[in-house]
């Protein structure tokens, strides 16, 4: 859902203010643009040019003149002329430039940056202050510069062998021009109170208003466009982290240059330009920071990334004399389109890019989205320092109550730093009308549910996973299932499914109900009755929510299942901070659907009763959570995550046949690098103690079928399975499993063929206690370990990829080709 911001941006650029000027700053002799030249006005506005020498200044008050300065050049003050909004400004180099020539290998900027790094702790508000609170008003708009958009209506042709053929009339640019001349394409406002104490920063949303939506989109509210602090080791822009220019080891990654001296809040600052040293296609973070000459604190910062998207973030500070501290006063964020080789499709809409002109791609005609932009501005006020601050639920990063979504206009008039202009006022009226006419809220609701695997049909959400699947035991499994939704009852739900297998000619079904006992912690108490089948010795965690897939390739080749008829009662809750938990009490009758007998105390079991209690818990200590009127949501997923599941049979309860216990543990770690690469680590282990039938042991997730040749064994790869391990080859009562994956950036071979290389290595060890108790099926154990490695070439063409894995080590097979597995992969990107 976070991509929704991007969608709004793409569907829809100049900030509308009462007075607005723009232009370029260039060198007079070479006509070269001057990046990050200082711009100031008599009215107290300070700005800089971007990397292309462009500037854009908006003001609510009339501007009389602008002064441009740049190290090594004469200042130029330009008087502004009424009704002239664009200025081409030139700077002349000073004749005596010798004083700007530095001794070899001496850069005074490095000494200043080193002092700024050494002084971070005394200048960072989150280090120097015990606590602080402030309120912030934020306005985000998506718009476009109407004057830049063509108003022509074009004819669209398609190429045929016999020539071009007329297809349709395209009036989209004309319609968008008409629209943005009257109102923005999206607008939202938010008033928040920020509280900092005990190294924790919490946002409580006091009011929110989103054009076109009666109820706000939570994911947009929780979306951090840019970092709050510039003192962190990593600086974040649009969900991507970059090493900060004042990180402890920043000098290894950045070059620095003194550009100018600028007065801010009557204090002298040194303007320093920084740029990543790497000369790659993705140039990384660059910008300017203003360093206080006395305290070496950051008084202002401009951060920018230029690539597929042109993203910039600006941080303004005010100097607080009594605290001897620069404290954040405002920040702005802006996105415009950059360049990319691929067109992007989102919800049926295609976003076009220019591609790399060096590859002789034909330049396309510019469309309205080329002039679109997203702009966000936050202004802080009512700031208090070192005042005792206590807040509840400090593990909640963002808190939103129901009252914040229903604020009257008087609330907004009190908190807006500037009143809305006519265009902004029209935005709410126009988008509210459009949203009702086009039923946008309903369409968004449907889209959310479909991405999670459900199709809403009135008060019932149909589970798309239940419609169709295939495995070697049931054949084609055809079914129907789902759950009632909030339109039925908010605090009560009924769920179920029914399915029929064309190969085993049998029906399976489930029925259940649950009541919500606490909305704030998403706590539900329920029961269910199930008569279905399940893969033998498979490991699943009840607390984990399976992601929706249009297809699940692994079950296609599974032929060994067991039938279970069970009564279950359960409690699911998020009561414990940063934790999700499910507790169950289950009574089941188990019948293996393959040749198997379990021997215990001289008795042979082909059917048995199990009564068990289980707790399944997932802890995400580094994730951020948002509290909403609809419950608690994980707003920012971070790693590592830890999952623990413990199962205990209840002796002499409801005809229970066996006495045993099981414990499973899993931890997942994901590391995203600044160069776009990614490493994933997965560690998992399981241990069972007591009398456990094979159906409830561990098979360590094999995904290879028993066929003679490599070609015959080609199937789809799974995510975390042993691709070279044959089904039912190994069973364990205790095991450990480790997986390493490293994903490289996509490599362009030709325009539409850009595979993503992934290196994979997996290993596992296991043992089986009391093997003599399991008869009727042949298997091996993992005492000596199991090893496989391979490569994945994902998304080679239209999401289709190819993988190859090789089995080695103690369990390597005699024939080379029996150790080799070739798999297909398919990546389908669904985005809202």
Short mmCIF file of N, CA and C in Angstrom, two decimals, residues 493 521-527 540-546 568-576 579-586 612-619 643-647:
data_model
loop_
_atom_site.label_atom_id
_atom_site.label_comp_id
_atom_site.label_asym_id
_atom_site.label_seq_id
_atom_site.Cartn_x
_atom_site.Cartn_y
_atom_site.Cartn_z
N UNK A 493 -17.16 -12.59 13.21
CA UNK A 493 -16.97 -13.09 11.86
C UNK A 493 -17.28 -14.57 11.80
N UNK A 521 -5.96 -4.22 20.47
CA UNK A 521 -4.90 -5.23 20.34
C UNK A 521 -5.24 -6.30 19.32
N UNK A 522 -6.29 -6.08 18.52
CA UNK A 522 -6.71 -7.06 17.50
C UNK A 522 -6.87 -8.45 18.10
N UNK A 523 -7.53 -8.55 19.23
CA UNK A 523 -7.69 -9.83 19.91
C UNK A 523 -9.02 -10.48 19.53
N UNK A 524 -8.95 -11.73 19.07
CA UNK A 524 -10.13 -12.49 18.66
C UNK A 524 -10.14 -13.84 19.37
N UNK A 525 -11.33 -14.23 19.79
CA UNK A 525 -11.52 -15.56 20.37
C UNK A 525 -12.50 -16.31 19.47
N UNK A 526 -12.11 -17.56 19.08
CA UNK A 526 -12.97 -18.28 18.14
C UNK A 526 -12.84 -19.78 18.23
N UNK A 527 -13.61 -20.45 17.41
CA UNK A 527 -13.56 -21.91 17.31
C UNK A 527 -13.75 -22.29 15.85
N UNK A 540 4.53 -25.65 9.66
CA UNK A 540 3.84 -24.38 9.43
C UNK A 540 3.63 -23.69 10.77
N UNK A 541 3.72 -22.38 10.75
CA UNK A 541 3.56 -21.58 11.96
C UNK A 541 2.19 -20.90 11.92
N UNK A 542 1.38 -21.18 12.93
CA UNK A 542 0.00 -20.69 12.93
C UNK A 542 -0.05 -19.17 12.90
N UNK A 543 0.95 -18.50 13.47
CA UNK A 543 0.91 -17.05 13.58
C UNK A 543 1.27 -16.37 12.26
N UNK A 544 1.91 -17.10 11.36
CA UNK A 544 2.33 -16.50 10.10
C UNK A 544 1.16 -16.43 9.12
N UNK A 545 1.02 -15.28 8.48
CA UNK A 545 0.00 -15.11 7.45
C UNK A 545 0.63 -15.39 6.10
N UNK A 546 0.08 -16.38 5.40
CA UNK A 546 0.64 -16.74 4.11
C UNK A 546 0.34 -15.65 3.08
N UNK A 568 -11.30 -27.08 17.11
CA UNK A 568 -10.25 -26.19 17.61
C UNK A 568 -10.87 -24.93 18.20
N UNK A 569 -10.35 -24.50 19.33
CA UNK A 569 -10.68 -23.19 19.87
C UNK A 569 -9.38 -22.40 19.98
N UNK A 570 -9.45 -21.08 19.77
CA UNK A 570 -8.21 -20.32 19.68
C UNK A 570 -8.41 -18.89 20.16
N UNK A 571 -7.28 -18.27 20.51
CA UNK A 571 -7.22 -16.84 20.83
C UNK A 571 -6.04 -16.26 20.06
N UNK A 572 -6.32 -15.26 19.23
CA UNK A 572 -5.24 -14.55 18.53
C UNK A 572 -5.20 -13.11 19.04
N UNK A 573 -3.99 -12.58 19.26
CA UNK A 573 -3.88 -11.27 19.89
C UNK A 573 -2.55 -10.60 19.55
N UNK A 574 -2.55 -9.26 19.63
CA UNK A 574 -1.34 -8.45 19.52
C UNK A 574 -1.14 -7.66 20.81
N UNK A 575 -1.59 -8.23 21.91
CA UNK A 575 -1.56 -7.54 23.19
C UNK A 575 -0.13 -7.24 23.65
N UNK A 576 0.77 -8.21 23.48
CA UNK A 576 2.16 -8.01 23.88
C UNK A 576 2.82 -7.09 22.85
N UNK A 579 4.39 -7.89 19.11
CA UNK A 579 4.26 -9.34 19.05
C UNK A 579 2.86 -9.72 18.58
N UNK A 580 2.81 -10.76 17.77
CA UNK A 580 1.54 -11.39 17.42
C UNK A 580 1.57 -12.81 17.96
N UNK A 581 0.44 -13.25 18.51
CA UNK A 581 0.41 -14.57 19.14
C UNK A 581 -0.92 -15.25 18.86
N UNK A 582 -0.87 -16.58 18.76
CA UNK A 582 -2.06 -17.42 18.65
C UNK A 582 -1.93 -18.57 19.65
N UNK A 583 -2.96 -18.76 20.45
CA UNK A 583 -3.02 -19.89 21.38
C UNK A 583 -4.18 -20.77 20.96
N UNK A 584 -3.95 -22.08 20.86
CA UNK A 584 -4.99 -22.99 20.39
C UNK A 584 -5.11 -24.21 21.31
N UNK A 585 -6.31 -24.75 21.34
CA UNK A 585 -6.58 -26.05 21.96
C UNK A 585 -7.28 -26.87 20.90
N UNK A 586 -6.70 -28.04 20.55
CA UNK A 586 -7.14 -28.76 19.36
C UNK A 586 -7.33 -30.25 19.68
N UNK A 612 -4.07 -31.48 21.64
CA UNK A 612 -2.87 -30.67 21.82
C UNK A 612 -3.22 -29.24 22.21
N UNK A 613 -2.29 -28.61 22.91
CA UNK A 613 -2.32 -27.17 23.17
C UNK A 613 -1.10 -26.57 22.50
N UNK A 614 -1.26 -25.39 21.91
CA UNK A 614 -0.15 -24.79 21.16
C UNK A 614 -0.14 -23.28 21.35
N UNK A 615 1.06 -22.74 21.39
CA UNK A 615 1.23 -21.29 21.33
C UNK A 615 2.20 -20.98 20.20
N UNK A 616 1.79 -20.05 19.34
CA UNK A 616 2.61 -19.63 18.20
C UNK A 616 2.79 -18.12 18.32
N UNK A 617 4.05 -17.68 18.30
CA UNK A 617 4.33 -16.28 18.61
C UNK A 617 5.37 -15.73 17.65
N UNK A 618 5.13 -14.53 17.14
CA UNK A 618 6.11 -13.84 16.28
C UNK A 618 6.45 -12.49 16.90
N UNK A 619 7.74 -12.24 17.08
CA UNK A 619 8.22 -11.01 17.70
C UNK A 619 9.02 -10.22 16.68
N UNK A 643 10.24 -16.10 15.28
CA UNK A 643 9.00 -16.86 15.39
C UNK A 643 9.25 -18.10 16.23
N UNK A 644 8.37 -18.33 17.21
CA UNK A 644 8.50 -19.48 18.11
C UNK A 644 7.15 -20.18 18.21
N UNK A 645 7.18 -21.51 18.16
CA UNK A 645 5.93 -22.28 18.27
C UNK A 645 6.18 -23.50 19.17
N UNK A 646 5.30 -23.66 20.15
CA UNK A 646 5.43 -24.78 21.07
C UNK A 646 4.10 -25.54 21.11
N UNK A 647 4.20 -26.88 20.94
CA UNK A 647 3.01 -27.74 20.95
C UNK A 647 3.19 -28.83 22.00
#
